[in-house]
Every structure is written in C-alpha cells, then in structure tokens.
Amino acid sequence: MNTHIPLTLIGISHKTAPVEIREKIALSKEEQVTVHKRLLDAFHLKGILTLSTCNRTELYLSGDLSENELQHIREWLNDFKQTSYFTQEQHTYVFQGKEAVRHFFDVAAGLDSQVIGEPQITNQVKEAYHLAHQGQVTDALLNKLFSYGLQAQKHVRSETFLSDGAVSVSFAGVELAKKIFTSLADKTVLLIGAGETAELAALHFLDKGVGRILIANRTFSKASELANRFKGEAYELDELKRILTETDIVISATSATEYVLTREMVEPQLKHRPYDPLFLIDLAIPRDLDPELNELDNVYLYNLDDLNEVVQLNLERRKQEIPRADKIIQEHVREFVNWLSTHASSQIIHRLKRYFDDLRKAELKRLNSRLPEEGMEQIEYLTESLVNKILHQHIQLLKKNIRNPELYEQYLEFLHELYEIDK
C-alpha cells in the first residue's frame, strides 16, 4: 500500500561524513529548541523532531514540503550552523515518506548504528522525542512514529541477538570475567590506570554488579578522582603487591613502557590464595602484563588480541541477525502505514461531517422562524438522514480508493475543490 506519508528526513551521519564534519553540525539541546521553534514558524510545519548524537544529526519534519521549501530549510540549517554541509549531496541524505519511516525504525533499533545493535541509541531517541514533545512541537504523525519505532526496537531486541555479546574490548573483558566467576557480586576488581579505558571498564563492572573496585595509578590524585566517582578505593602503584592478595580480577590499561605486573611480582602473592583464580586482562599497548603470568596455576591472562577475537566474533554474530531484524522492522513499518491510512481517512471524514452539519444547521436556522416547532423536528430528522446518506457515499469511496494512491489523491482533490476540505 503506497499511502501518502507527509514526512521528510534531513540527516548527516557516520555513513556520510567524518567526525570533523559531524561535530560542526551537531545540535545542542538549546540549539534543538531554537531549531524547532524557528522552522515551525518559518515553514508552517505540522511537527518537528531532531536527533543529534556523536554519530548523527537528523531532522524529522511532519508536513508536505515542496522541493523549493526543502531546499530553503537546508539553506536555513547551513546559516544556523555557519556551514555548507546541509546542501552538500555527498554528506547529506534526504528521505521522504515510507523511506523516512523505515530509516527512523532502523535508527531506533540500532540497525543504522556504527556498532550494529548498540543500545545507547534507543535512549538517545527517547531523549530527542521527549525534548520535542515537551516543547509541544510534535504532532500525531511524529507521536505515532516514535511509538511504533520503539515497539519495533523492543521486538528486534527480544526476538533477535542483534544486541548480544560484547563489541568493545573493555566490555569483552567484563563478559569474560563473568563467564569465569559466574557472579561478580562477591568479587574484587583492580583497575591499573585511571584513563578512559579504565573508566569504561569500571562502568561495565558496576553494571554487572561487582562487589568492590580498587584503582591504582602512578598519579594518586587521578586514582582518587576515579575512585570517588565509582565508590571505589584508590592506591599508589607501589601498593600493587599487597592488594593483589585481595583481588580476583585485574584490568590494566596504562601507558607504561615496562611491565606493570611481572611473574616475579605476582607468583609470591598466589601463596596467600592457593585455590582462588586470578583473572588478568591487559588492555595496554605496549603490554602492561608479563606474558609469563599465563604459565602460573589458576592465572588466566588475556590481551588485546584475545579480546579483539571475541569482539569480532560477536560483531559477526550480530551481522547474521540483520535479516531477521529487517523482517521485523518491515512488519512494524506496515503497521505504522496502516495506522496512518486509517487516521488520514478518519480526519477527512470528520471534516466532511463538520462541513455538512454546519451547512445543515445554517439552513435550518433560516427556516426556524417560519415553521412551527413540530415541523422543524421533522425537517431536522430529514436533513440529518439526508446528510448521513451523502456522507456514506463519500466514506465508501474513500475506503475503496485508499489502497490506490493515485485514485485516493484524485478523490481528495475532488473533495477539496467541491467542499473546500483540506487534504
């Protein structure tokens, strides 16, 4: 069914532009609010939704737009961001109608993400919608687009493995640790280093419910800062030997030029924990952890290459889920289009009813002073019956032509010219 969908998408993403361009066209929340108001006022749109993340900036515009109006909006965006990228075809994509709907559903489900299936985009879509909805700049079309898009995302997530498995090395390390220990609730993790990688690892471990976090760093103040953020404990690097006896998992990510942990440092500490496994993850280049550690009993050492193999395997598994996810998305797009067809017809029928009822009441008012009350009641009943019969014919023709877009548009044009009913 080729139902007319008055929706236009203008976007720039990681697929069409490098980060140097994406950062220049990104919209802050304050800028999004400004864009909402100014575009609605200037171009008489029915609704607008903006989605701006590190990987994409997209505008979903509800309402019929001519090519000329669309070009003016792109030029306006250029002026607003002091750039020319919104009119550069190699960087900007424009989708309309069903294509725009499909793209939104793909984005919400993580199918269009740089890392397929990543869950963060769903929250970003929710935040974008709530910003627009709270600003009262969404209409029925955009409200339903968001609702159906979220349903599609939930269906994809529950029916496929598109979001399963670690696809970052820090998360892969956490997943491996969970497989070895089953539960992390009573385990202690030691992070060596206090940079971005250590921070990500801390976030992942907290999410998995680890019992205790220790952070050791060459600069104690940085270790202390990170420990405060994640309710952990900070240590100097020269305390490593002592705290190893309390540790189940070690993740090391420093910029050191020599091994931070050697066999000679670790082996004596194992006597204090003869039956407890020690899980070591080396995320540094050059490596932080002595490869000979892997020769020790109950010690499991993984480096970046090991984790990258896990990540690549998980990414490949996610790619294999795309056809299943695609079928689910297609079904939800069909459901959205069906809703829109019904909604559009009901709106037209409502306008027709109001038009005929206003006409009927105006004529009855003229007769009211000239006829007795009993006669007016009969005429009112007669005119209501007549209007309903006329409406019935129009309603039947609308339903008959709704699956033929060309005939449907022609009939809407006929109604518009005959009764001044908006399409």
CSV table of C-alpha atoms in Angstrom, one decimal:
chain,number,residue,atom,x,y,z
A,1,MET,CA,0.0,0.0,0.0
A,2,ASN,CA,1.5,3.3,-1.1
A,3,THR,CA,-0.2,5.6,1.4
A,4,HIS,CA,0.9,9.2,1.3
A,5,ILE,CA,3.1,9.9,4.3
A,6,PRO,CA,3.9,13.6,4.8
A,7,LEU,CA,7.3,13.0,6.5
A,8,THR,CA,10.7,14.3,5.4
A,9,LEU,CA,14.1,13.4,6.9
A,10,ILE,CA,17.2,15.5,6.5
A,11,GLY,CA,20.4,14.0,8.0
A,12,ILE,CA,24.1,13.7,8.2
A,13,SER,CA,25.7,10.6,9.9
A,14,HIS,CA,28.8,8.5,10.3
A,15,LYS,CA,27.9,6.8,7.0
A,16,THR,CA,28.2,10.1,5.0
A,17,ALA,CA,30.6,12.3,7.0
A,18,PRO,CA,33.7,12.1,9.1
A,19,VAL,CA,33.8,13.2,12.8
A,20,GLU,CA,35.3,16.6,11.7
A,21,ILE,CA,32.1,17.4,9.9
A,22,ARG,CA,29.7,15.7,12.3
A,23,GLU,CA,31.0,17.8,15.3
A,24,LYS,CA,30.4,21.0,13.3
A,25,ILE,CA,26.7,20.3,12.5
A,26,ALA,CA,25.8,18.7,15.9
A,27,LEU,CA,22.9,20.4,17.7
A,28,SER,CA,23.0,21.0,21.5
A,29,LYS,CA,19.7,20.8,23.4
A,30,GLU,CA,19.4,24.6,23.4
A,31,GLU,CA,20.0,24.7,19.6
A,32,GLN,CA,17.4,22.0,19.0
A,33,VAL,CA,14.8,24.0,20.9
A,34,THR,CA,15.7,27.0,18.7
A,35,VAL,CA,15.6,25.0,15.5
A,36,HIS,CA,12.2,23.6,16.5
A,37,LYS,CA,10.6,27.0,17.0
A,38,ARG,CA,12.1,28.8,14.0
A,39,LEU,CA,11.5,26.1,11.5
A,40,LEU,CA,7.9,25.6,12.6
A,41,ASP,CA,7.3,29.3,12.4
A,42,ALA,CA,9.1,29.9,9.1
A,43,PHE,CA,7.9,26.9,7.1
A,44,HIS,CA,4.5,26.1,8.6
A,45,LEU,CA,5.4,22.5,9.5
A,46,LYS,CA,3.0,20.4,11.5
A,47,GLY,CA,5.7,18.9,13.7
A,48,ILE,CA,9.5,18.5,14.1
A,49,LEU,CA,11.8,16.1,15.8
A,50,THR,CA,15.6,16.5,16.0
A,51,LEU,CA,18.1,13.7,16.8
A,52,SER,CA,21.7,14.8,17.4
A,53,THR,CA,24.3,12.4,18.7
A,54,CYS,CA,28.1,12.0,18.2
A,55,ASN,CA,27.3,9.8,15.1
A,56,ARG,CA,24.3,11.6,13.5
A,57,THR,CA,22.3,14.8,13.3
A,58,GLU,CA,18.8,14.2,11.8
A,59,LEU,CA,15.6,16.3,11.5
A,60,TYR,CA,12.2,14.6,11.0
A,61,LEU,CA,9.7,17.1,9.5
A,62,SER,CA,6.0,16.4,9.5
A,63,GLY,CA,4.0,18.1,6.7
A,64,ASP,CA,4.0,18.3,3.0
A,65,LEU,CA,7.1,20.1,1.7
A,66,SER,CA,7.8,21.2,-1.9
A,67,GLU,CA,11.3,20.8,-3.4
A,68,ASN,CA,11.7,24.6,-3.0
A,69,GLU,CA,10.7,24.6,0.7
A,70,LEU,CA,13.0,21.6,1.4
A,71,GLN,CA,15.9,23.5,-0.3
A,72,HIS,CA,15.2,26.6,1.8
A,73,ILE,CA,15.2,24.5,5.0
A,74,ARG,CA,18.6,23.0,4.1
A,75,GLU,CA,20.0,26.5,3.4
A,76,TRP,CA,18.5,27.8,6.7
A,77,LEU,CA,20.3,25.0,8.6
A,78,ASN,CA,23.6,26.0,6.8
A,79,ASP,CA,23.1,29.6,8.0
A,80,PHE,CA,22.2,28.5,11.5
A,81,LYS,CA,25.3,26.3,11.9
A,82,GLN,CA,27.5,28.5,9.8
A,83,THR,CA,28.4,25.7,7.4
A,84,SER,CA,27.6,24.4,3.9
A,85,TYR,CA,27.3,20.7,4.7
A,86,PHE,CA,23.5,20.5,4.7
A,87,THR,CA,23.3,21.3,1.0
A,88,GLN,CA,26.2,19.1,0.0
A,89,GLU,CA,24.8,15.9,-1.5
A,90,GLN,CA,27.8,13.7,-0.6
A,91,HIS,CA,27.3,14.4,3.1
A,92,THR,CA,23.5,14.9,3.5
A,93,TYR,CA,20.8,12.4,2.9
A,94,VAL,CA,17.1,13.2,2.4
A,95,PHE,CA,14.4,10.6,2.8
A,96,GLN,CA,10.7,11.1,2.4
A,97,GLY,CA,7.5,9.1,3.1
A,98,LYS,CA,8.0,5.4,3.8
A,99,GLU,CA,11.8,5.7,3.4
A,100,ALA,CA,11.9,8.2,6.2
A,101,VAL,CA,9.7,6.0,8.4
A,102,ARG,CA,11.9,2.9,7.7
A,103,HIS,CA,15.1,4.9,8.5
A,104,PHE,CA,13.7,6.1,11.8
A,105,PHE,CA,12.9,2.5,12.8
A,106,ASP,CA,16.3,1.3,11.7
A,107,VAL,CA,18.0,4.0,13.8
A,108,ALA,CA,15.8,3.2,16.9
A,109,ALA,CA,16.6,-0.5,16.7
A,110,GLY,CA,20.4,0.1,16.3
A,111,LEU,CA,20.5,-1.2,12.7
A,112,ASP,CA,21.9,2.0,11.4
A,113,SER,CA,24.5,2.4,14.2
A,114,GLN,CA,28.3,2.4,13.7
A,115,VAL,CA,28.3,-0.6,16.1
A,116,ILE,CA,25.3,-2.6,15.0
A,117,GLY,CA,22.8,-3.2,17.8
A,118,GLU,CA,24.4,-0.8,20.3
A,119,PRO,CA,21.7,0.0,23.0
A,120,GLN,CA,22.7,3.7,23.6
A,121,ILE,CA,20.8,4.9,20.5
A,122,THR,CA,17.5,3.9,21.9
A,123,ASN,CA,17.9,6.2,24.9
A,124,GLN,CA,19.1,9.0,22.6
A,125,VAL,CA,16.0,8.6,20.5
A,126,LYS,CA,13.8,8.7,23.6
A,127,GLU,CA,15.6,11.9,24.9
A,128,ALA,CA,15.1,13.5,21.4
A,129,TYR,CA,11.4,12.8,21.4
A,130,HIS,CA,10.8,13.9,25.0
A,131,LEU,CA,12.6,17.2,24.2
A,132,ALA,CA,10.3,17.8,21.2
A,133,HIS,CA,7.2,16.6,22.9
A,134,GLN,CA,7.7,18.7,26.0
A,135,GLY,CA,8.2,21.7,23.7
A,136,GLN,CA,4.9,20.8,22.1
A,137,VAL,CA,6.4,20.6,18.6
A,138,THR,CA,5.3,17.0,17.7
A,139,ASP,CA,2.0,16.2,16.0
A,140,ALA,CA,0.0,12.9,15.8
A,141,LEU,CA,2.3,11.6,13.0
A,142,LEU,CA,5.6,12.1,14.9
A,143,ASN,CA,4.0,10.8,18.2
A,144,LYS,CA,3.0,7.6,16.4
A,145,LEU,CA,6.3,7.4,14.6
A,146,PHE,CA,8.1,7.4,17.9
A,147,SER,CA,5.6,4.9,19.5
A,148,TYR,CA,5.8,2.4,16.6
A,149,GLY,CA,9.6,2.9,16.3
A,150,LEU,CA,10.0,2.0,20.0
A,151,GLN,CA,7.8,-1.1,19.6
A,152,ALA,CA,9.9,-2.2,16.6
A,153,GLN,CA,13.1,-1.7,18.7
A,154,LYS,CA,11.7,-3.8,21.6
A,155,HIS,CA,10.6,-6.5,19.2
A,156,VAL,CA,14.0,-6.7,17.5
A,157,ARG,CA,15.8,-6.8,20.9
A,158,SER,CA,13.5,-9.6,22.2
A,159,GLU,CA,13.3,-11.7,19.0
A,160,THR,CA,17.0,-11.5,17.7
A,161,PHE,CA,20.5,-11.5,19.1
A,162,LEU,CA,21.3,-8.2,17.4
A,163,SER,CA,22.4,-6.6,20.7
A,164,ASP,CA,24.0,-9.6,22.3
A,165,GLY,CA,27.7,-10.1,23.1
A,166,ALA,CA,30.5,-7.6,23.9
A,167,VAL,CA,31.6,-5.3,21.0
A,168,SER,CA,34.2,-3.3,22.8
A,169,VAL,CA,37.4,-4.7,24.3
A,170,SER,CA,36.6,-3.3,27.8
A,171,PHE,CA,33.2,-4.8,27.8
A,172,ALA,CA,34.5,-8.1,26.3
A,173,GLY,CA,36.9,-8.3,29.3
A,174,VAL,CA,34.0,-7.9,31.7
A,175,GLU,CA,32.0,-10.5,29.9
A,176,LEU,CA,34.9,-13.0,30.1
A,177,ALA,CA,35.3,-12.3,33.8
A,178,LYS,CA,31.6,-13.0,34.3
A,179,LYS,CA,31.9,-16.3,32.5
A,180,ILE,CA,34.8,-17.4,34.7
A,181,PHE,CA,33.3,-16.3,38.0
A,182,THR,CA,29.5,-16.7,37.2
A,183,SER,CA,28.6,-14.0,39.8
A,184,LEU,CA,30.7,-10.8,40.4
A,185,ALA,CA,28.8,-9.7,43.5
A,186,ASP,CA,31.4,-11.0,45.9
A,187,LYS,CA,34.5,-10.3,43.7
A,188,THR,CA,37.1,-7.5,43.8
A,189,VAL,CA,38.3,-5.9,40.6
A,190,LEU,CA,41.6,-4.0,40.4
A,191,LEU,CA,41.9,-1.3,37.7
A,192,ILE,CA,45.5,-0.3,37.0
A,193,GLY,CA,45.4,3.1,35.3
A,194,ALA,CA,42.9,5.9,35.5
A,195,GLY,CA,42.3,6.9,31.9
A,196,GLU,CA,39.3,6.5,29.6
A,197,THR,CA,39.7,2.7,29.2
A,198,ALA,CA,39.8,2.2,33.0
A,199,GLU,CA,36.7,4.4,33.3
A,200,LEU,CA,34.7,2.3,30.8
A,201,ALA,CA,35.8,-0.9,32.5
A,202,ALA,CA,34.6,0.5,35.9
A,203,LEU,CA,31.2,1.4,34.3
A,204,HIS,CA,30.8,-2.1,32.9
A,205,PHE,CA,31.8,-3.8,36.1
A,206,LEU,CA,29.4,-1.7,38.1
A,207,ASP,CA,26.6,-2.5,35.7
A,208,LYS,CA,27.4,-6.2,36.2
A,209,GLY,CA,27.2,-5.8,40.0
A,210,VAL,CA,30.8,-6.3,41.0
A,211,GLY,CA,31.3,-6.2,44.8
A,212,ARG,CA,34.4,-4.0,45.1
A,213,ILE,CA,36.5,-1.7,42.9
A,214,LEU,CA,40.2,-0.9,43.6
A,215,ILE,CA,42.0,1.7,41.4
A,216,ALA,CA,45.8,2.0,41.3
A,217,ASN,CA,47.6,4.7,39.3
A,218,ARG,CA,51.0,6.3,39.1
A,219,THR,CA,49.3,9.7,39.9
A,220,PHE,CA,47.4,9.1,43.1
A,221,SER,CA,45.1,12.1,42.6
A,222,LYS,CA,43.7,10.6,39.3
A,223,ALA,CA,43.1,7.3,41.0
A,224,SER,CA,41.4,9.0,43.9
A,225,GLU,CA,39.2,11.1,41.5
A,226,LEU,CA,38.1,7.9,39.6
A,227,ALA,CA,37.6,6.0,42.9
A,228,ASN,CA,35.3,8.8,44.2
A,229,ARG,CA,33.2,8.6,41.1
A,230,PHE,CA,32.7,4.9,41.2
A,231,LYS,CA,32.7,4.4,45.0
A,232,GLY,CA,36.0,2.6,44.8
A,233,GLU,CA,39.3,2.7,46.7
A,234,ALA,CA,42.4,4.5,45.4
A,235,TYR,CA,46.0,3.2,45.7
A,236,GLU,CA,49.6,4.0,44.7
A,237,LEU,CA,51.3,1.7,42.2
A,238,ASP,CA,53.8,0.6,44.8
A,239,GLU,CA,51.0,-1.0,46.7
A,240,LEU,CA,50.1,-3.5,43.9
A,241,LYS,CA,51.8,-6.5,45.6
A,242,ARG,CA,49.8,-6.1,48.8
A,243,ILE,CA,46.4,-5.5,47.2
A,244,LEU,CA,46.8,-8.4,44.7
A,245,THR,CA,46.1,-10.8,47.6
A,246,GLU,CA,42.6,-9.2,47.9
A,247,THR,CA,41.9,-9.2,44.1
A,248,ASP,CA,40.1,-11.6,41.8
A,249,ILE,CA,40.2,-9.6,38.6
A,250,VAL,CA,42.9,-7.2,37.2
A,251,ILE,CA,42.4,-4.9,34.3
A,252,SER,CA,45.5,-2.9,33.3
A,253,ALA,CA,45.5,0.0,30.9
A,254,THR,CA,48.4,2.3,31.4
A,255,SER,CA,50.9,4.0,29.1
A,256,ALA,CA,53.9,2.4,30.9
A,257,THR,CA,56.9,1.3,28.8
A,258,GLU,CA,57.7,-1.7,31.1
A,259,TYR,CA,55.6,-4.4,32.6
A,260,VAL,CA,53.4,-3.2,35.5
A,261,LEU,CA,53.0,-6.7,36.7
A,262,THR,CA,55.7,-9.4,36.3
A,263,ARG,CA,55.8,-13.1,37.2
A,264,GLU,CA,58.2,-12.3,40.0
A,265,MET,CA,55.7,-9.8,41.5
A,266,VAL,CA,52.7,-12.0,41.2
A,267,GLU,CA,53.9,-15.6,42.0
A,268,PRO,CA,54.7,-15.0,45.7
A,269,GLN,CA,51.2,-13.4,46.2
A,270,LEU,CA,49.5,-16.5,44.9
A,271,LYS,CA,50.6,-18.5,48.0
A,272,HIS,CA,48.1,-16.4,50.0
A,273,ARG,CA,45.2,-17.5,47.7
A,274,PRO,CA,46.1,-21.0,46.5
A,275,TYR,CA,42.7,-22.0,45.3
A,276,ASP,CA,41.3,-18.7,44.0
A,277,PRO,CA,41.6,-18.0,40.3
A,278,LEU,CA,43.2,-14.7,39.3
A,279,PHE,CA,41.8,-13.2,36.0
A,280,LEU,CA,44.1,-10.8,34.2
A,281,ILE,CA,43.1,-8.5,31.3
A,282,ASP,CA,45.8,-6.5,29.5
A,283,LEU,CA,44.3,-3.6,27.5
A,284,ALA,CA,47.6,-1.7,27.1
A,285,ILE,CA,49.9,-1.1,24.1
A,286,PRO,CA,52.7,-1.8,24.8
A,287,ARG,CA,51.6,-4.6,27.1
A,288,ASP,CA,51.3,-4.0,30.9
A,289,LEU,CA,51.3,-7.6,32.0
A,290,ASP,CA,54.1,-10.1,31.6
A,291,PRO,CA,53.1,-12.9,29.2
A,292,GLU,CA,54.8,-15.4,31.6
A,293,LEU,CA,51.9,-14.8,34.0
A,294,ASN,CA,49.8,-17.2,31.9
A,295,GLU,CA,52.1,-20.1,33.0
A,296,LEU,CA,51.1,-19.8,36.6
A,297,ASP,CA,48.4,-22.1,38.1
A,298,ASN,CA,45.0,-20.6,38.4
A,299,VAL,CA,46.0,-17.4,36.5
A,300,TYR,CA,44.1,-16.5,33.3
A,301,LEU,CA,45.7,-13.9,31.1
A,302,TYR,CA,44.0,-12.2,28.2
A,303,ASN,CA,45.5,-9.4,26.0
A,304,LEU,CA,44.0,-7.1,23.3
A,305,ASP,CA,44.4,-9.7,20.6
A,306,ASP,CA,42.4,-12.2,22.6
A,307,LEU,CA,39.7,-9.7,23.3
A,308,ASN,CA,39.5,-8.4,19.7
A,309,GLU,CA,38.9,-12.0,18.6
A,310,VAL,CA,35.9,-12.1,20.9
A,311,VAL,CA,34.7,-8.7,19.7
A,312,GLN,CA,35.0,-9.7,16.0
A,313,LEU,CA,33.1,-12.9,16.6
A,314,ASN,CA,30.3,-11.1,18.4
A,315,LEU,CA,30.1,-8.5,15.6
A,316,GLU,CA,29.9,-11.3,13.0
A,317,ARG,CA,27.1,-12.9,15.0
A,318,ARG,CA,25.2,-9.6,15.1
A,319,LYS,CA,25.6,-9.2,11.4
A,320,GLN,CA,24.0,-12.6,10.9
A,321,GLU,CA,20.9,-11.3,12.8
A,322,ILE,CA,20.3,-8.4,10.4
A,323,PRO,CA,17.9,-10.3,8.0
A,324,ARG,CA,15.7,-11.4,11.0
A,325,ALA,CA,15.7,-7.8,12.3
A,326,ASP,CA,15.0,-6.5,8.9
A,327,LYS,CA,11.8,-8.6,8.6
A,328,ILE,CA,10.6,-7.4,12.0
A,329,ILE,CA,11.2,-3.7,11.0
A,330,GLN,CA,9.3,-4.2,7.8
A,331,GLU,CA,6.3,-5.6,9.6
A,332,HIS,CA,6.2,-2.6,12.0
A,333,VAL,CA,6.5,-0.2,9.1
A,334,ARG,CA,3.5,-1.8,7.6
A,335,GLU,CA,1.6,-1.4,10.8
A,336,PHE,CA,2.5,2.2,11.0
A,337,VAL,CA,1.4,2.8,7.4
A,338,ASN,CA,-1.9,1.1,8.1
A,339,TRP,CA,-2.5,3.3,11.1
A,340,LEU,CA,-1.7,6.4,9.1
A,341,SER,CA,-4.2,5.4,6.3
A,342,THR,CA,-6.9,4.9,8.9
A,343,HIS,CA,-6.0,8.1,10.7
A,344,ALA,CA,-6.0,10.2,7.5
A,345,SER,CA,-9.3,8.9,6.3
A,346,SER,CA,-11.0,9.5,9.7
A,347,GLN,CA,-9.7,13.0,9.7
A,348,ILE,CA,-11.2,13.7,6.3
A,349,ILE,CA,-14.5,12.0,7.3
A,350,HIS,CA,-14.6,14.2,10.4
A,351,ARG,CA,-14.1,17.4,8.3
A,352,LEU,CA,-16.8,16.3,5.8
A,353,LYS,CA,-19.2,15.7,8.7
A,354,ARG,CA,-18.5,19.1,10.2
A,355,TYR,CA,-18.9,20.8,6.8
A,356,PHE,CA,-22.3,19.2,6.1
A,357,ASP,CA,-23.5,19.6,9.6
A,358,ASP,CA,-22.6,23.3,9.6
A,359,LEU,CA,-24.4,23.7,6.3
A,360,ARG,CA,-27.4,21.9,7.5
A,361,LYS,CA,-27.6,23.9,10.7
A,362,ALA,CA,-27.3,27.2,8.8
A,363,GLU,CA,-30.2,26.3,6.6
A,364,LEU,CA,-32.4,25.2,9.5
A,365,LYS,CA,-31.7,28.4,11.3
A,366,ARG,CA,-33.1,30.3,8.3
A,367,LEU,CA,-36.3,28.2,8.4
A,368,ASN,CA,-36.7,28.3,12.2
A,369,SER,CA,-38.7,31.5,12.4
A,370,ARG,CA,-41.1,30.5,9.6
A,371,LEU,CA,-42.1,26.9,10.6
A,372,PRO,CA,-43.9,25.5,13.7
A,373,GLU,CA,-41.8,23.6,16.2
A,374,GLU,CA,-43.3,20.2,15.2
A,375,GLY,CA,-42.5,20.8,11.6
A,376,MET,CA,-38.9,21.8,12.5
A,377,GLU,CA,-38.4,18.5,14.3
A,378,GLN,CA,-39.4,16.5,11.2
A,379,ILE,CA,-37.2,18.6,8.9
A,380,GLU,CA,-34.2,18.2,11.3
A,381,TYR,CA,-34.6,14.4,11.3
A,382,LEU,CA,-35.0,14.5,7.5
A,383,THR,CA,-31.9,16.7,6.9
A,384,GLU,CA,-29.8,14.5,9.3
A,385,SER,CA,-30.8,11.4,7.4
A,386,LEU,CA,-30.0,13.1,4.0
A,387,VAL,CA,-26.6,14.2,5.2
A,388,ASN,CA,-25.7,10.7,6.5
A,389,LYS,CA,-26.6,9.2,3.2
A,390,ILE,CA,-24.4,11.7,1.3
A,391,LEU,CA,-21.6,11.0,3.8
A,392,HIS,CA,-22.0,7.3,3.4
A,393,GLN,CA,-21.2,7.5,-0.3
A,394,HIS,CA,-18.1,9.6,0.3
A,395,ILE,CA,-16.9,7.3,3.1
A,396,GLN,CA,-17.3,4.2,0.9
A,397,LEU,CA,-15.4,5.8,-2.0
A,398,LEU,CA,-12.6,6.8,0.5
A,399,LYS,CA,-12.3,3.3,1.7
A,400,LYS,CA,-12.4,1.9,-1.8
A,401,ASN,CA,-9.6,4.1,-3.1
A,402,ILE,CA,-7.3,4.2,0.0
A,403,ARG,CA,-5.2,1.3,-1.4
A,404,ASN,CA,-4.8,3.0,-4.7
A,405,PRO,CA,-2.7,6.2,-4.0
A,406,GLU,CA,-3.4,7.8,-7.4
A,407,LEU,CA,-7.2,7.4,-7.2
A,408,TYR,CA,-7.1,8.4,-3.5
A,409,GLU,CA,-5.2,11.6,-4.2
A,410,GLN,CA,-7.6,12.4,-7.1
A,411,TYR,CA,-10.6,11.9,-4.8
A,412,LEU,CA,-9.1,14.1,-2.1
A,413,GLU,CA,-8.5,16.8,-4.7
A,414,PHE,CA,-12.2,16.4,-5.8
A,415,LEU,CA,-13.3,16.8,-2.2
A,416,HIS,CA,-11.0,19.8,-1.7
A,417,GLU,CA,-12.4,21.6,-4.7
A,418,LEU,CA,-16.0,20.7,-4.1
A,419,TYR,CA,-16.3,21.2,-0.4
A,420,GLU,CA,-13.0,23.1,0.4
A,421,ILE,CA,-11.9,20.2,2.6
A,422,ASP,CA,-8.2,20.1,3.3
A,423,LYS,CA,-6.2,17.1,2.1
